[in-house]
CSV table of C-alpha atoms in Angstrom, one decimal:
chain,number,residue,atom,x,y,z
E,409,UNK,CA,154.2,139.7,101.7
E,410,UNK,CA,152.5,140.6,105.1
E,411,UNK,CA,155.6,139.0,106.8
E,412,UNK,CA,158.1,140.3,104.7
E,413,UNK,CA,156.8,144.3,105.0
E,414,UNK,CA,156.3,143.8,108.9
E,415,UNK,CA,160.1,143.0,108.9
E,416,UNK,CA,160.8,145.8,106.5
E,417,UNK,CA,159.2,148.1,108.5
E,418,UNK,CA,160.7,147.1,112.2
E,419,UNK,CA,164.1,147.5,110.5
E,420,UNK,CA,163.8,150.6,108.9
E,421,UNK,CA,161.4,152.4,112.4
E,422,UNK,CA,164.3,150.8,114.2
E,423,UNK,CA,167.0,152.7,112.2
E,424,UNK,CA,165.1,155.9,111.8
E,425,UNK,CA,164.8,155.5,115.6
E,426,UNK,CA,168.6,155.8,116.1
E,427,UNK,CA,168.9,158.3,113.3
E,428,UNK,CA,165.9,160.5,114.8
E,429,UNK,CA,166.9,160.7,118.6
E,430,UNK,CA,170.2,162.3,117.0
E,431,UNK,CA,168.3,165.1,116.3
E,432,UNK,CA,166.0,165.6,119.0
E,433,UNK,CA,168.8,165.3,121.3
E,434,UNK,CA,170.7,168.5,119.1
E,435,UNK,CA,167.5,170.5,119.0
E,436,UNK,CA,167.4,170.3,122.9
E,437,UNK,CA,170.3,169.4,124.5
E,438,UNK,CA,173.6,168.3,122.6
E,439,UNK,CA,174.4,172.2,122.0
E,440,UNK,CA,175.1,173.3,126.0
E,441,UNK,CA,176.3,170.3,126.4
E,442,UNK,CA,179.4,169.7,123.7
E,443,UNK,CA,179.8,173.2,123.0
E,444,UNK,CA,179.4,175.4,125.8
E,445,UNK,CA,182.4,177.6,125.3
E,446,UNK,CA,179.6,179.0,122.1
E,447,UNK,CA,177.2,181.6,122.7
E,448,UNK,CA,173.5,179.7,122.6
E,449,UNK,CA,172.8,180.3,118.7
E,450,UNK,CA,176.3,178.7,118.0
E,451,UNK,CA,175.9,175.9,119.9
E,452,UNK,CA,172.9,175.0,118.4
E,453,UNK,CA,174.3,175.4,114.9
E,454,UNK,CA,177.1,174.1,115.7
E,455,UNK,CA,174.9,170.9,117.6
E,456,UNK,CA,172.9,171.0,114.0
E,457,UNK,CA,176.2,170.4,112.1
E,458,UNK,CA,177.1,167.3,113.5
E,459,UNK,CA,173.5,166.4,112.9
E,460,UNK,CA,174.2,167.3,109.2
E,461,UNK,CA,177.3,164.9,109.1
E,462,UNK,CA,174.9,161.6,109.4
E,463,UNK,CA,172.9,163.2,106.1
E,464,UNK,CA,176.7,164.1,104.2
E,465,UNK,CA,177.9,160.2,104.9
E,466,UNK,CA,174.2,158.5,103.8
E,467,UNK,CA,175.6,159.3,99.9
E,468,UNK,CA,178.6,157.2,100.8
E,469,UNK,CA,176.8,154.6,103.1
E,470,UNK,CA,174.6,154.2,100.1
E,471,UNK,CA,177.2,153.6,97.7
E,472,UNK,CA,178.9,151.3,100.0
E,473,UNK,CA,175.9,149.4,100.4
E,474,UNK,CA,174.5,149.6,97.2
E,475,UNK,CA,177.9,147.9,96.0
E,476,UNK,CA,176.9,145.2,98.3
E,477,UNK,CA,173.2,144.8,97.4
E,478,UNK,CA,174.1,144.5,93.7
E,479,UNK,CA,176.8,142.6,93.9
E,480,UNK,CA,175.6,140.2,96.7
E,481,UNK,CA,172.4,140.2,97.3
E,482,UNK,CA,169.8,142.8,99.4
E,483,UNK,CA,169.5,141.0,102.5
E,484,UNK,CA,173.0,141.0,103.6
E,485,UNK,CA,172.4,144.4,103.6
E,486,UNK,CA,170.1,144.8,105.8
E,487,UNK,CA,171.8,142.8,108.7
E,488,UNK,CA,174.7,144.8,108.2
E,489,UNK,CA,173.4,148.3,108.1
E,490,UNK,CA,171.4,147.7,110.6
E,491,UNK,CA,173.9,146.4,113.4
E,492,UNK,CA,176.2,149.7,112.1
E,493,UNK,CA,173.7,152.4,112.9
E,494,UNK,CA,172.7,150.5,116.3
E,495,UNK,CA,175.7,150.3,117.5
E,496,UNK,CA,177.4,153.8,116.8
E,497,UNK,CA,173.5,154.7,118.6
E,498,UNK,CA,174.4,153.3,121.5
E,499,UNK,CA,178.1,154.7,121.3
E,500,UNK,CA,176.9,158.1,121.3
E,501,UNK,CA,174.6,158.0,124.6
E,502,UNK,CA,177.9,156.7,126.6
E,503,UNK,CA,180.1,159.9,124.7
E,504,UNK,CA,181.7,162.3,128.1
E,505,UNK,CA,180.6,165.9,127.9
E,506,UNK,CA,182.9,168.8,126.8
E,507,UNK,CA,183.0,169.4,130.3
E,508,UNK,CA,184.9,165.8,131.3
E,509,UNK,CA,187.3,165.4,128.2
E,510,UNK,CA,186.9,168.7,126.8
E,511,UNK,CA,186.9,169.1,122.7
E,512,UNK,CA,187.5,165.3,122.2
E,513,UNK,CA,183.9,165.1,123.5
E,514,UNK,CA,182.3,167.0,120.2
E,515,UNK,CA,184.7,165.2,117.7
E,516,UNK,CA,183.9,162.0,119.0
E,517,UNK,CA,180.0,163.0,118.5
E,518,UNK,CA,181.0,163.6,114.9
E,519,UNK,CA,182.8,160.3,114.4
E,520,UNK,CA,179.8,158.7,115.7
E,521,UNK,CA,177.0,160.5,113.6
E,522,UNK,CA,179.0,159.7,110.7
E,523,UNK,CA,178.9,156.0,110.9
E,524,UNK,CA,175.0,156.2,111.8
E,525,UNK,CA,174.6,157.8,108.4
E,526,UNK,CA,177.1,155.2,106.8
E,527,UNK,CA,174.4,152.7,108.3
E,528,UNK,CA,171.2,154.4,107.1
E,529,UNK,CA,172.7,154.9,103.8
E,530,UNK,CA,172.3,151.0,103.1
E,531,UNK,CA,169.3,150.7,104.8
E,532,UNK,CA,166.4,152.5,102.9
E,533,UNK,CA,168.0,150.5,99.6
E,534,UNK,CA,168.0,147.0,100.9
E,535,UNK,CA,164.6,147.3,102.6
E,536,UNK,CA,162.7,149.3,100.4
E,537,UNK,CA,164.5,146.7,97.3
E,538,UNK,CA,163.7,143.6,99.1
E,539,UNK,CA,159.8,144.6,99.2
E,540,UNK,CA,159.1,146.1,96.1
E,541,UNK,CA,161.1,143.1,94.4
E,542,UNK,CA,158.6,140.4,95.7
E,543,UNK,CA,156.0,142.3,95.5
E,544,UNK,CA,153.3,141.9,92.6
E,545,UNK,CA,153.9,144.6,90.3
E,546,UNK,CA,149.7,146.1,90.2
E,547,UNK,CA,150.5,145.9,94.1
E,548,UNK,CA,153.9,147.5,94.7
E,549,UNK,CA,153.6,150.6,95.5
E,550,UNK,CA,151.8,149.6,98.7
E,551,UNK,CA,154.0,146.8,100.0
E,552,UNK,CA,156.8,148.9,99.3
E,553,UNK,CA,155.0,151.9,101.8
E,554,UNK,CA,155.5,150.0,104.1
E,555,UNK,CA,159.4,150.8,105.0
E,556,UNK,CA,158.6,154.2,104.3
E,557,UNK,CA,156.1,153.6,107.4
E,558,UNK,CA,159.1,153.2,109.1
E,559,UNK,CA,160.9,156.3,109.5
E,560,UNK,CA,157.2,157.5,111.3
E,561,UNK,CA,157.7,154.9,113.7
E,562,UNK,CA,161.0,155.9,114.2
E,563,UNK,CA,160.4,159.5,114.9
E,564,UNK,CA,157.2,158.8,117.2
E,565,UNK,CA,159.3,156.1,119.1
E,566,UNK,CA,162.2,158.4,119.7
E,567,UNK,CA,160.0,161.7,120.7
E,568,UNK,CA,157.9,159.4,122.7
E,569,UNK,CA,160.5,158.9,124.8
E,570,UNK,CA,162.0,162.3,124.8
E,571,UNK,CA,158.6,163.6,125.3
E,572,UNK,CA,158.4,160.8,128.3
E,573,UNK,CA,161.8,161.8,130.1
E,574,UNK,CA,161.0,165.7,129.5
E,575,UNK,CA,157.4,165.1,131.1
E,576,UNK,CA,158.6,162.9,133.9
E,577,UNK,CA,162.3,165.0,134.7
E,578,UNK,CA,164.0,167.8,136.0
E,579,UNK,CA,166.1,170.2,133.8
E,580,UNK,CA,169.1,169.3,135.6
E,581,UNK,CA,168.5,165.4,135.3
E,582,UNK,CA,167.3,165.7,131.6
E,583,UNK,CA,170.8,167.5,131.3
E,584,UNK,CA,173.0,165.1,133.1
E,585,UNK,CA,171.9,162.2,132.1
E,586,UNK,CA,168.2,161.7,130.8
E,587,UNK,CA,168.8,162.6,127.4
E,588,UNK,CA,171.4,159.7,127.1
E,589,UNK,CA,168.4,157.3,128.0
E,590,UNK,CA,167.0,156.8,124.3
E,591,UNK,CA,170.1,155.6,123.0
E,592,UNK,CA,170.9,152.9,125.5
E,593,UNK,CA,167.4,151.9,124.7
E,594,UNK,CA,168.5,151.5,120.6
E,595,UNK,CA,170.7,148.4,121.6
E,596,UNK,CA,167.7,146.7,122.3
E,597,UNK,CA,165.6,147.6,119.3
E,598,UNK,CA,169.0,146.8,116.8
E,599,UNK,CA,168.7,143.0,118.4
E,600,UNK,CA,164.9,142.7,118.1
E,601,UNK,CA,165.7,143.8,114.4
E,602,UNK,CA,168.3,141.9,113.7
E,603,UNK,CA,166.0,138.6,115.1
E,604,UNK,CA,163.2,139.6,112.8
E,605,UNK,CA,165.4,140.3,109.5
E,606,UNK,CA,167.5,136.8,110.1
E,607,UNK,CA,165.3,134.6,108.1
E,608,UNK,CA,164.0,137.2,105.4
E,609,UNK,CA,164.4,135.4,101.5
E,610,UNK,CA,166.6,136.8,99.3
E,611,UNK,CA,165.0,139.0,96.1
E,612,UNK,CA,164.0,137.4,93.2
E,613,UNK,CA,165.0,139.8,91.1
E,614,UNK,CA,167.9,139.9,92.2
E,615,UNK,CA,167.9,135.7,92.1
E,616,UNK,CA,167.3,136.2,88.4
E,617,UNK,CA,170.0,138.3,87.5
E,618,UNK,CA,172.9,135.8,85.0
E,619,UNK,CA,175.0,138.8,85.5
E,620,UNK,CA,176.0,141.1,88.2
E,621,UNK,CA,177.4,144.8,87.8
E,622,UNK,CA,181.1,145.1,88.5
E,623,UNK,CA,181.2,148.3,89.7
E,624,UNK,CA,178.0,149.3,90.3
E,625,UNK,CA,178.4,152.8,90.6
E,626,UNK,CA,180.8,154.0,87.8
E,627,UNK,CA,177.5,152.2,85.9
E,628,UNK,CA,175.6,154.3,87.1
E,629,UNK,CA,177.2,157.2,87.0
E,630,UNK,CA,178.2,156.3,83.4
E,631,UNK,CA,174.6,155.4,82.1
E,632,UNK,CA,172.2,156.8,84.5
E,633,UNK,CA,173.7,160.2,85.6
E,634,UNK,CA,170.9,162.5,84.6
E,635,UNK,CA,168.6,160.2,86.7
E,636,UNK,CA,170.5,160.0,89.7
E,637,UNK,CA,170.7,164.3,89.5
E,638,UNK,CA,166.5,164.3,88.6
E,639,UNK,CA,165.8,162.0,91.7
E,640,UNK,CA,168.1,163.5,93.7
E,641,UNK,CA,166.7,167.2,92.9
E,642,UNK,CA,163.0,165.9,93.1
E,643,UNK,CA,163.3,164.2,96.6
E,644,UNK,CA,165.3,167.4,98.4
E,645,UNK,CA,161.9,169.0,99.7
E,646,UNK,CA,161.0,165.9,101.2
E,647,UNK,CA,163.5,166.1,103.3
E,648,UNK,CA,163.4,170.2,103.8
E,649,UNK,CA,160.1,169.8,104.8
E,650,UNK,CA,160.2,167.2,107.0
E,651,UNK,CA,163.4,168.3,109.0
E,652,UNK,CA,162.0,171.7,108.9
E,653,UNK,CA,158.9,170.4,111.1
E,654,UNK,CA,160.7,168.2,113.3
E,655,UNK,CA,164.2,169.6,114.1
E,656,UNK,CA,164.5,173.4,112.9
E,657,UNK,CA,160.9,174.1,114.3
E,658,UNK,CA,161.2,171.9,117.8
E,659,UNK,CA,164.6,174.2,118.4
E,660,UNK,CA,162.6,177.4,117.4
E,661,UNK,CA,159.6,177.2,119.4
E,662,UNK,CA,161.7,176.3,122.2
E,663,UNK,CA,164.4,178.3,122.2
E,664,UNK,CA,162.5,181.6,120.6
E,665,UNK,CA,159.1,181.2,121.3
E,666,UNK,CA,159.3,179.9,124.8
E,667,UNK,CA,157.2,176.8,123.9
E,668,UNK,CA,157.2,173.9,126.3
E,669,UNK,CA,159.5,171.5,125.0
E,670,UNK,CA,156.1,168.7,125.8
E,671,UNK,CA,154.4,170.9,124.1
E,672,UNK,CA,156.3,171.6,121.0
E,673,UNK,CA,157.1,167.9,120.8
E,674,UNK,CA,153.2,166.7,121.2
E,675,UNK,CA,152.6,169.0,118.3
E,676,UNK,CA,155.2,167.8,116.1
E,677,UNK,CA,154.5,163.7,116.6
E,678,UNK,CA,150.4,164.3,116.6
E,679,UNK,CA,151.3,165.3,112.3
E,680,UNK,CA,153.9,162.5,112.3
E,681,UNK,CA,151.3,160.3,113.3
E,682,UNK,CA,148.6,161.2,111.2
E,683,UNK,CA,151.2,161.1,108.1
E,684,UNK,CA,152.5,157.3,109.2
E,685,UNK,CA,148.8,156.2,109.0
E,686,UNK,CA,147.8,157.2,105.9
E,687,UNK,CA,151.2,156.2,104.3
E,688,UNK,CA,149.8,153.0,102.5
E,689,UNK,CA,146.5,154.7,101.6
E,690,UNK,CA,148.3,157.2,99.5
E,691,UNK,CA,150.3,154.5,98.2
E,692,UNK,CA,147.5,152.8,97.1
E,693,UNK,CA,146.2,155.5,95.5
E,694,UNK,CA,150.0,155.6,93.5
E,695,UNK,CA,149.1,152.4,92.5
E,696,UNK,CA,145.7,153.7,90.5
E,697,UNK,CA,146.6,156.8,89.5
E,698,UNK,CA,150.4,157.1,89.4
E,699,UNK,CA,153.7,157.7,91.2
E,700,UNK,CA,154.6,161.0,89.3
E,701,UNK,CA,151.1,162.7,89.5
E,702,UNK,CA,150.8,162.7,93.0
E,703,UNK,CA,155.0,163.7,93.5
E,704,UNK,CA,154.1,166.6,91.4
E,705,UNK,CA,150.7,167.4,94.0
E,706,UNK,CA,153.2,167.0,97.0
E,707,UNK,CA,155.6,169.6,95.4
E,708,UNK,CA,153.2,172.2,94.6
E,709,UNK,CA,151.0,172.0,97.8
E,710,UNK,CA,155.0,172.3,99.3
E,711,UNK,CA,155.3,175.2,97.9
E,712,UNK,CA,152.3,177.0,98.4
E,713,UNK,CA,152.0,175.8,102.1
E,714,UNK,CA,155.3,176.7,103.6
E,715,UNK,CA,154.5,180.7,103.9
E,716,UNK,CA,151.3,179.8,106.1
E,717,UNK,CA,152.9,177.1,108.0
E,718,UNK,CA,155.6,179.2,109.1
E,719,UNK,CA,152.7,182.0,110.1
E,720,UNK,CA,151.2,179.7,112.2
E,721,UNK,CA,154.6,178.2,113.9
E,722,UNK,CA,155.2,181.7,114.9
E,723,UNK,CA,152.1,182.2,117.1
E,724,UNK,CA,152.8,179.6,119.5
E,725,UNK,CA,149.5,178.4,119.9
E,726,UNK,CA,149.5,174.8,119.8
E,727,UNK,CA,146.4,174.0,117.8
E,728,UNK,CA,147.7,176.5,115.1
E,729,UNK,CA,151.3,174.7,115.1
E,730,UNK,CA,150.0,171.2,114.5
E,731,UNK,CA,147.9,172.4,112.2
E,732,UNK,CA,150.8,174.2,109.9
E,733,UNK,CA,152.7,171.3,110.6
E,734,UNK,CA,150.1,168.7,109.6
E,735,UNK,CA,149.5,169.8,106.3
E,736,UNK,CA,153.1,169.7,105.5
E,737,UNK,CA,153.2,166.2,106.4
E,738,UNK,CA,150.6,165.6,104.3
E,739,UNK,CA,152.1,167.2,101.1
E,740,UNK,CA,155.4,165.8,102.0
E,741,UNK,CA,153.6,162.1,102.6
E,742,UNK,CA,152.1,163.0,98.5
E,743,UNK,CA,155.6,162.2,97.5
E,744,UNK,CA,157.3,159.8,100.0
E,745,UNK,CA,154.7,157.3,100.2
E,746,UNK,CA,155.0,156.3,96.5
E,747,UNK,CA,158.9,156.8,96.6
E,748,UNK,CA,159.8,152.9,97.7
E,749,UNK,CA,157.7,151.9,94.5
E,750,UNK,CA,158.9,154.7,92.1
E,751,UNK,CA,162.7,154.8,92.5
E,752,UNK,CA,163.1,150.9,91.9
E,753,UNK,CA,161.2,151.2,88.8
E,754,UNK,CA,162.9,153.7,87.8
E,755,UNK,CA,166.3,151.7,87.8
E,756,UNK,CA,166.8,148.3,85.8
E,757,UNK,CA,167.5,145.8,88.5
E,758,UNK,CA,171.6,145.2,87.9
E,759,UNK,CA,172.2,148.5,89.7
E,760,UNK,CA,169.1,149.5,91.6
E,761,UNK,CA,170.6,149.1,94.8
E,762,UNK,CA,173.1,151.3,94.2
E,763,UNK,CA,171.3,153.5,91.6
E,764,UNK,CA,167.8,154.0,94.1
E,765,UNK,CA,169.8,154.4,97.2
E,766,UNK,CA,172.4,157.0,95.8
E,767,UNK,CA,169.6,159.3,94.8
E,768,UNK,CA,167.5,159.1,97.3
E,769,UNK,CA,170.7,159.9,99.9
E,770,UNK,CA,171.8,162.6,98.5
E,771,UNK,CA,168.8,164.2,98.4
E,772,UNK,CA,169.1,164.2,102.3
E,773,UNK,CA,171.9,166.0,101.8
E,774,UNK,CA,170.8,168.9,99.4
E,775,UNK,CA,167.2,169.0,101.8
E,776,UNK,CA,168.3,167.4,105.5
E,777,UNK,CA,171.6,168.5,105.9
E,778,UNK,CA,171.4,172.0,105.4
E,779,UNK,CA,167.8,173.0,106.3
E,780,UNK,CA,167.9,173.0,110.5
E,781,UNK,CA,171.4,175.3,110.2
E,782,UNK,CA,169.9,177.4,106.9
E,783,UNK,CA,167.2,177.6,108.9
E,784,UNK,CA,168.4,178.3,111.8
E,785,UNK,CA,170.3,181.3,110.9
E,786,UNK,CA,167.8,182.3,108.4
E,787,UNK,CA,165.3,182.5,111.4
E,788,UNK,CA,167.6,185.6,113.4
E,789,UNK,CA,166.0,188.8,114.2
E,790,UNK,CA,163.0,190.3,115.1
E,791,UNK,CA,159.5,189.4,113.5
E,792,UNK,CA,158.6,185.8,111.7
E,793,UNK,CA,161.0,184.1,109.7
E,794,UNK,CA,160.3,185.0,106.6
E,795,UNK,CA,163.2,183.3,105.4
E,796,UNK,CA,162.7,180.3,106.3
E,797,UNK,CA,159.7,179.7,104.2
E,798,UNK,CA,161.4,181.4,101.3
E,799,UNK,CA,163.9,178.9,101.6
E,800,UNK,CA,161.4,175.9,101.6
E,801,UNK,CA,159.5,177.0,99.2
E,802,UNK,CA,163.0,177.7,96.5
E,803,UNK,CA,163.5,173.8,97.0
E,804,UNK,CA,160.1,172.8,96.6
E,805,UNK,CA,160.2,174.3,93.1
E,806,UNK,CA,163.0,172.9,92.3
E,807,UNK,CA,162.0,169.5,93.1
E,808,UNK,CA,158.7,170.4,91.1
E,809,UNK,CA,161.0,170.8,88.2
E,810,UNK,CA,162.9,167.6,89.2
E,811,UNK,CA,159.7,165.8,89.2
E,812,UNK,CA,158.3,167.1,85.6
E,813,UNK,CA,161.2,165.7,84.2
E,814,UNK,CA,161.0,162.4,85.3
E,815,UNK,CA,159.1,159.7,83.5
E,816,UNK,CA,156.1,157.6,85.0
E,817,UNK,CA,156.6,154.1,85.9
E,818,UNK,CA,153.4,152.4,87.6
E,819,UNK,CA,153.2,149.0,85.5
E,820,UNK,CA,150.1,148.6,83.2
E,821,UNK,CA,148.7,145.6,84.4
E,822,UNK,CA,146.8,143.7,81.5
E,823,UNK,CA,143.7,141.5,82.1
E,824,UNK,CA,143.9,138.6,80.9
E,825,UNK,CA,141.2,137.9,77.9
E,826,UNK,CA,138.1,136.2,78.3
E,827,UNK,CA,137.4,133.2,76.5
E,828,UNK,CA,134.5,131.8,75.1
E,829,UNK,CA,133.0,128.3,77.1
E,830,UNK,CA,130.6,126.3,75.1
């Protein structure tokens, strides 16, 4: 198991690395850049759209995928997804500015965004699948924290190096070619990946299957529909909440409270951090107590938090940021750190690729997609934006009521009996 999550993890850091830098790179950079005929808010909405593309195709990546995974097995998955996302990474840090090839420069950004969502669509399934499927059952929700370690790793590795190349350049050479840096640098992390997952074992519950779902999908559609529209429902203010910290509020404090860029991005990996650490004790803790009660603890302190963290954003003090955004992390890490146990279960195993992978995708589109440009525009005007947090707080209540309605699934381990020895 040790093995198995270490590999899990690297693989899903590694994609959450390429998917990420995306977004750093449109929070800063990509809006000037591609769309410079736009006045600054436009650009940066319009940067923030092709963001949102990578969280419209992760439905279809997943179903793609999923297809795969229940039909073939989880690990090709993972080899495939993986080389996908890496190289349409790499592809985008090589794409000519507006300024060289004019609006062929923008489209091919959205071309390429949308086959890194294809990619990470497969991903969480296969990984987060492969792990909880060999792992004991009163142990599962922490082995399977593990991938969900992964996306942490991602995001400090890619804002460690944006935070790196801001510190160390120039405007100008940050422009022209700086910000291209970080995905060069994916091609390397896909092969190290691709080394590590080469020699994974398939799942054994997937081993044991006699028979395989045809069409994975219209099964699950057919006889899981209301599930796949409660997961999806329940997960969106994961998503809100965490793109809301790390994209809507890094272009924010930038571009309208004057914030360093080091700065803004220390503030916003210190809670990252401190959420990626205590992943797997909160998943241990789902493990004694519970997926669903702790989703439903991550919801409500979602709700209640997003008013005062967007207060403290808007002061621009940097101890008072990372503290807003910190305590978000932690209600949003309530949730998340118990998902890669609690969706599997929730499926039976013929379609849980597809079934786990659908819902938990196309809650990135309902709570990742739109947030930075809802955001965005919500956050126009004088005085703090109120709006914002109205909005967050609207989809944490209606993943509370997502989350109410689904079941509990943590496995009642029975001890075995003692017996008399004479």
């Amino acid at each position: 198991m040790p093995r198995l999550a270490a590999a899990s993890l690297a693989g899903t850091a590694i994609e959450f690395y390429d998917f990420f830098i995306y977004g750093t790179a449109a929070a800063l950079v990509l809006g000037p850049l591609f769309f410079p005929t736009f006045s600054p808010l436009a650009g940066t909405l319009a940067a923030f759209a092709t963001f949102g593309v990578g969280f419209v195709a992760r439905p279809l990546g997943s179903v793609l995928f999923g297809h795969i995974g229940d039909r073939h097995g989880r690990r090709p998955v993972l080899i495939v997804s993986l080389l996908l996302t890496g190289v349409a990474t790499v592809a985008v840090g090589c794409v000519p500015t507006y300024e060289s090839i004019g609006a062929a420069a923008p489209l091919l950004l959205l071309v390429l965004r949308f086959v890194q969502g294809l990619g990470l669509g497969g991903e969480w399934g296969g990984a987060v699948l492969l792990t909880a499927e060999h792992a004991p059952p009163e142990r599962r929700g922490l082995w399977a924290s593990f991938p969900q370690v992964g996306p942490a790793v991602g995001f400090l590795l890619a804002n460690g190096v944006m935070l790196a190349l801001s510190a160390t350049l120039t405007d100008a050479q940050f422009a022209a070619w700086g910000w291209r840096v970080p995905f060069w640098a994916a091609g390397l992390l896909v092969a190290a990946g691709l080394a590590l997952r080469s020699s994974l074992a398939e799942s054994p519950d997937f081993l044991r299957l006699r028979e395989h779902a045809r069409v994975p999908l219209a099964e699950v559609v057919r006889g899981h529909w209301r599930l796949l529209l409660l997961t999806a429902g329940a997960l969106a203010v994961g998503y809100a909440v965490f793109y809301a910290v790390t994209t809507w509020s890094l272009s924010y404090g930038v571009e309208r409270l004057g914030v360093s860029r080091t700065v803004m991005l220390a503030c916003i990996m210190a809670a990252v951090l401190v959420k990626g650490a205590l992943t797997p004790v909160v998943a241990m803790l789902g493990d004694r107590y519970g997926r669903r009660p702790l989703c439903l603890l991550g919801c409500a302190a979602s709700a209640l938090w997003m008013f005062p963290m967007v207060a403290l954003l808007s002061t621009g003090e940097p101890l008072l940021m990372f503290t807003g955004f910190l305590v978000a992390m932690l209600a949003f890490l309530a949730m998340f750190a118990v998902i890669g146990a609690y969706l599997p279960e929730l499926y039976e195993p013929r379609v849980r690729c597809t079934g786990a992978a659908v819902g938990y995708n196309l809650a990135g589109v309902l709570g990742g997609a739109l947030t930075p440009i809802v955001a965005t525009a919500a956050a126009q005007g004088d005085g703090k934006p109120w709006g914002v947090a109205a909005y967050l707080t609207g989809i944490a209540l209606l993943s509370l009521g997502c989350f109410a309605l689904l079941p509990e699934t943590r496995p009642v381990v029975k001890a075995e009996p003692a017996t008399a020895t004479g």
